[in-house]
mmCIF file of N, CA, C and O in Angstrom:
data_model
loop_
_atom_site.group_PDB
_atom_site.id
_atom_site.type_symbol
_atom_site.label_atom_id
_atom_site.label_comp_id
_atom_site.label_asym_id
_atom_site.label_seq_id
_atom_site.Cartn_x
_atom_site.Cartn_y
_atom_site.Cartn_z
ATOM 1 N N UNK A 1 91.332 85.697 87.443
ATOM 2 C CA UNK A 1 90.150 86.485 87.735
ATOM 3 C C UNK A 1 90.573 87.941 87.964
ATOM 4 O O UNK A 1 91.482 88.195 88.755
ATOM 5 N N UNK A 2 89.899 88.946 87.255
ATOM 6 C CA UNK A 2 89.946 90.564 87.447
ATOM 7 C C UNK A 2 89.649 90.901 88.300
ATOM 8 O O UNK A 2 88.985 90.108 88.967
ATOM 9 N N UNK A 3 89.917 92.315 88.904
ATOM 10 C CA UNK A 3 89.336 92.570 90.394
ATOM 11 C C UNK A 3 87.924 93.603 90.230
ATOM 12 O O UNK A 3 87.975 94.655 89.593
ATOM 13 N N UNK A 4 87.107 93.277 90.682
ATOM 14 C CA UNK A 4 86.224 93.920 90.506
ATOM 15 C C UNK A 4 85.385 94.918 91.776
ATOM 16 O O UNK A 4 85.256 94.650 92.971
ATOM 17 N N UNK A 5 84.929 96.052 91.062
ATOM 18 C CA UNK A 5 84.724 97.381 92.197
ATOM 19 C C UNK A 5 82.855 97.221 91.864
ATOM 20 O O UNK A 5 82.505 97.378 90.694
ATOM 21 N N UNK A 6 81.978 96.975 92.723
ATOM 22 C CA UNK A 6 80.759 97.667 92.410
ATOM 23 C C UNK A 6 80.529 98.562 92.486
ATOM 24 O O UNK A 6 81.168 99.179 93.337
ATOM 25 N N UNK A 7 79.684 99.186 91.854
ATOM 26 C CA UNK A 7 78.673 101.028 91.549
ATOM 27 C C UNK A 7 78.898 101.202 93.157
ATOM 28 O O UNK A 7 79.652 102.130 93.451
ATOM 29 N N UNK A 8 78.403 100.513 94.149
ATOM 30 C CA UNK A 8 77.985 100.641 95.345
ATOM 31 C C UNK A 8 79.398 100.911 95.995
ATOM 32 O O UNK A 8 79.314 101.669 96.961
ATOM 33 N N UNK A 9 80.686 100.474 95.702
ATOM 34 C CA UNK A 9 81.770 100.601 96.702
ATOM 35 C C UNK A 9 82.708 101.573 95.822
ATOM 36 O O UNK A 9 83.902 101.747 96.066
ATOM 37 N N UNK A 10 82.124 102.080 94.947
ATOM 38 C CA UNK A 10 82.988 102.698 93.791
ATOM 39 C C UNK A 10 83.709 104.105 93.893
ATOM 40 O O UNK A 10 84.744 104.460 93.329
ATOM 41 N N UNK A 11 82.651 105.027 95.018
ATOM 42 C CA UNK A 11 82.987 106.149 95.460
ATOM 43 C C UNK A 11 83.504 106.000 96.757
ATOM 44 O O UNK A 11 83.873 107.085 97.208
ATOM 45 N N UNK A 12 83.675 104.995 97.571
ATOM 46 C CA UNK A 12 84.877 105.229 98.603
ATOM 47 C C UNK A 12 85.935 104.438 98.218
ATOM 48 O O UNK A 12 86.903 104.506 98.977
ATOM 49 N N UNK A 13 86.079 103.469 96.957
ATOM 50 C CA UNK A 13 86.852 103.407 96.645
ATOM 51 C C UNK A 13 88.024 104.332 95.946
ATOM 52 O O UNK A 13 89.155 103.896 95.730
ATOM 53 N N UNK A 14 87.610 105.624 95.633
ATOM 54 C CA UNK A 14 88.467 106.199 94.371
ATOM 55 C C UNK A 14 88.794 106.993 95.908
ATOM 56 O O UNK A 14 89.825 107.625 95.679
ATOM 57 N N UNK A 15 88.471 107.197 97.071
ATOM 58 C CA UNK A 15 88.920 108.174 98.116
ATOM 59 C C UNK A 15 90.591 107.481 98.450
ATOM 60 O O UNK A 15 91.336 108.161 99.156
ATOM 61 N N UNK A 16 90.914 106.618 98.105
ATOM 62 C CA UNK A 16 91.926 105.773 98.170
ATOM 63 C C UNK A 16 92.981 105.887 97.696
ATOM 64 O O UNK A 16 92.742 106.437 96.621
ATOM 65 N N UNK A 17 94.642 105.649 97.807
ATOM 66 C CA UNK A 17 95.471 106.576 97.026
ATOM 67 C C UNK A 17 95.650 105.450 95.908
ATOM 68 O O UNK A 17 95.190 104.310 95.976
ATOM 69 N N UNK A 18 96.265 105.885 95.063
ATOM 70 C CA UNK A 18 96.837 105.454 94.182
ATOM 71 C C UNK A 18 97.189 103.951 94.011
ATOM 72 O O UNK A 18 96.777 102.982 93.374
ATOM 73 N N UNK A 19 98.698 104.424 95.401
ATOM 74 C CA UNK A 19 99.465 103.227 95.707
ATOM 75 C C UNK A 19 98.411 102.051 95.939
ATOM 76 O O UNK A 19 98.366 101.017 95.272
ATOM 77 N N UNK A 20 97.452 102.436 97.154
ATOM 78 C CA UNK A 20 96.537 101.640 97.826
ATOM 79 C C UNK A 20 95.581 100.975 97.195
ATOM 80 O O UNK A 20 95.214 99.832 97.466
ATOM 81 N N UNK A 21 95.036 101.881 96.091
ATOM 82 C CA UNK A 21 94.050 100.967 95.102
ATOM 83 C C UNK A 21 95.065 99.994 94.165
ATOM 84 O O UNK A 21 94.648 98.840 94.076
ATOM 85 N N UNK A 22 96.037 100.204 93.617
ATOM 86 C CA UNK A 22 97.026 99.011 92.792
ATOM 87 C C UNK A 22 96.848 98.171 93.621
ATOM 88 O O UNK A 22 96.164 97.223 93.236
ATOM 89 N N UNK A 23 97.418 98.120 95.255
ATOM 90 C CA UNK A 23 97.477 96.959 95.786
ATOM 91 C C UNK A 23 96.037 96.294 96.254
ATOM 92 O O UNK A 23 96.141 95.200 96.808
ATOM 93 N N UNK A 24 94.991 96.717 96.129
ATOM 94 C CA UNK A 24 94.045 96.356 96.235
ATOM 95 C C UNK A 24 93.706 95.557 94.896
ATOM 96 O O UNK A 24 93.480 94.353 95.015
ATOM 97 N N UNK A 25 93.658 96.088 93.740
ATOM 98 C CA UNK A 25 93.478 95.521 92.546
ATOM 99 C C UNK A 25 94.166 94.252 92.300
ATOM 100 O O UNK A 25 93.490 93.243 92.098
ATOM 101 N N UNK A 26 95.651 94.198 92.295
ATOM 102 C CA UNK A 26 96.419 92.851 92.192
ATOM 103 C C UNK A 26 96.307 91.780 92.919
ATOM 104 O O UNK A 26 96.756 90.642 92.779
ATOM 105 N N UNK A 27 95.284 92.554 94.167
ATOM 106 C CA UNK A 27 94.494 91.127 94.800
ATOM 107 C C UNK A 27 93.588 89.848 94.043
ATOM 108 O O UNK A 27 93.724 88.696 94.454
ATOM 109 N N UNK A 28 92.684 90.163 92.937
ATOM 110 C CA UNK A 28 92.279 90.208 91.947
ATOM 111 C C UNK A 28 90.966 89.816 93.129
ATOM 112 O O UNK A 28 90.440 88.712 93.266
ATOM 113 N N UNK A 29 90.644 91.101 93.907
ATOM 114 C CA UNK A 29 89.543 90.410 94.970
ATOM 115 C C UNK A 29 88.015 91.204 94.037
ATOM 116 O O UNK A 29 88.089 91.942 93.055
ATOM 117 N N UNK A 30 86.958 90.818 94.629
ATOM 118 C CA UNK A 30 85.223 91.351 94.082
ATOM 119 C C UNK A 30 85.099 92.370 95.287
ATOM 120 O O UNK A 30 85.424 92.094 96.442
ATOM 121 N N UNK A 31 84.570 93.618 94.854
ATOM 122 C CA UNK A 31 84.430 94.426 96.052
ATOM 123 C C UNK A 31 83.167 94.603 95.154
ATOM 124 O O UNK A 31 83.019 95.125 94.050
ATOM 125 N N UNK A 32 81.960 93.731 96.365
ATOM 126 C CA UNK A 32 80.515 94.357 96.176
ATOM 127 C C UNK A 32 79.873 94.815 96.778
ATOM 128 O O UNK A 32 78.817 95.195 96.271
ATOM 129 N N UNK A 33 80.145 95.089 98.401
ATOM 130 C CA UNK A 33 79.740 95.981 99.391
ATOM 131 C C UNK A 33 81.289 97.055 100.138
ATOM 132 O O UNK A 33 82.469 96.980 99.795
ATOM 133 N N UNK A 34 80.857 97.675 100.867
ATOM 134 C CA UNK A 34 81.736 98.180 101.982
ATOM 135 C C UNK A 34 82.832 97.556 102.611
ATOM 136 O O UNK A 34 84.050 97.727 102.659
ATOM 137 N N UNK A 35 81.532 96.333 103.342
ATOM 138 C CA UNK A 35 82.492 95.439 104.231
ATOM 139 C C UNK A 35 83.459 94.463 103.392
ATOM 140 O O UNK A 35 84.209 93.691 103.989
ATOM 141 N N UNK A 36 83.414 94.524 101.976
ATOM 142 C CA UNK A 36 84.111 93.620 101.334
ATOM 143 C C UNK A 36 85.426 94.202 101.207
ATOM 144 O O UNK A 36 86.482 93.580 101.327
ATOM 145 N N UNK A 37 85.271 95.710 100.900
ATOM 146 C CA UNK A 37 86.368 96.881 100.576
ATOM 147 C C UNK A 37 87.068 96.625 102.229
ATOM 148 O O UNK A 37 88.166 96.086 102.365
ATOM 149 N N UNK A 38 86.272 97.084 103.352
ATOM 150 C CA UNK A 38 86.726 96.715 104.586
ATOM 151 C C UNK A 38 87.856 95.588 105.073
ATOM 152 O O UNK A 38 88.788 95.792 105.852
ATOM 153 N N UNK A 39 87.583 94.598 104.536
ATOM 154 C CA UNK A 39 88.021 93.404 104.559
ATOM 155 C C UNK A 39 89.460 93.341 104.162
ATOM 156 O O UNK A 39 90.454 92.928 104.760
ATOM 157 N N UNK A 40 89.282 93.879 102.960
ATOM 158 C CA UNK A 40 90.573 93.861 102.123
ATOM 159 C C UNK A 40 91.487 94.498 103.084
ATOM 160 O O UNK A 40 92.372 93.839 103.630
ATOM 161 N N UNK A 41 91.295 95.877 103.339
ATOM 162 C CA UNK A 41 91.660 96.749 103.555
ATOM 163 C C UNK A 41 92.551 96.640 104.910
ATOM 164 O O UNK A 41 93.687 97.104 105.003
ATOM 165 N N UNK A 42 91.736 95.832 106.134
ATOM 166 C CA UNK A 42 92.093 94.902 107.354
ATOM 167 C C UNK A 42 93.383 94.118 106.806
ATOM 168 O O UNK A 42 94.501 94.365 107.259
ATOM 169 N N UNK A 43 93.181 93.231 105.882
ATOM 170 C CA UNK A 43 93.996 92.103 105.538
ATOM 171 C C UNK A 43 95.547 92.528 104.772
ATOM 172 O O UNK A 43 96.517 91.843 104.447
ATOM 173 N N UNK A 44 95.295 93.728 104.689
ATOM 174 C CA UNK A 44 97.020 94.788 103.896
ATOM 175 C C UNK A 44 97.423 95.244 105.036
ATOM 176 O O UNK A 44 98.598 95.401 105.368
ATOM 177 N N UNK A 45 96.326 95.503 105.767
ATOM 178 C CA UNK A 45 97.466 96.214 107.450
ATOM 179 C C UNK A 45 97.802 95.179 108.014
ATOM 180 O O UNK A 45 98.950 95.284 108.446
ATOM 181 N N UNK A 46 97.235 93.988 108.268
ATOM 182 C CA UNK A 46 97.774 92.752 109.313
ATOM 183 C C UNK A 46 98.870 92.289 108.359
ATOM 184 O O UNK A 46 99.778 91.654 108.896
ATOM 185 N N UNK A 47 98.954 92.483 107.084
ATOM 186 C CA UNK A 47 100.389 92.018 106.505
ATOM 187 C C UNK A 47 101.220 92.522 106.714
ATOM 188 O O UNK A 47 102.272 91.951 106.999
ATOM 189 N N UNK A 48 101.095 93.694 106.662
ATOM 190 C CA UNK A 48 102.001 95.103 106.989
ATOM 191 C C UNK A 48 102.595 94.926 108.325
ATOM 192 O O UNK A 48 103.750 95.313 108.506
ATOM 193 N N UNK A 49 101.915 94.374 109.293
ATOM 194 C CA UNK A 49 102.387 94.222 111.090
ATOM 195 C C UNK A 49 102.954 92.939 110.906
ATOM 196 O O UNK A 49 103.170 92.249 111.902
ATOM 197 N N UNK A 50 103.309 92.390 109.421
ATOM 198 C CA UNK A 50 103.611 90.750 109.748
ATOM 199 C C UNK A 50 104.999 91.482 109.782
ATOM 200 O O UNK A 50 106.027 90.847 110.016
#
């Protein structure tokens, strides 16, 4: 499954660096609101403190 960005999360997504959107993408997660982008976003820092 591809990772997918909606219209709706699309412009705070691109505020994002580079690095940060790849690793968001190879999640192969659906970002169709905020809190979905949110989510992700939570779940790379609590890895990061692992």
């Amino acid at each position: 499954m591809a990772s997918y960005v909606s219209p709706e999360v699309r412009e705070k997504f691109e505020t994002l660096s580079v690095d940060l959107k790849n690793i968001i993408l190879e999640r192969n997660v659906q970002l169709h609101t905020v809190h979905d982008l949110i989510n992700v976003l939570e779940q790379i820092v609590a890895e990061a403190g692992e």
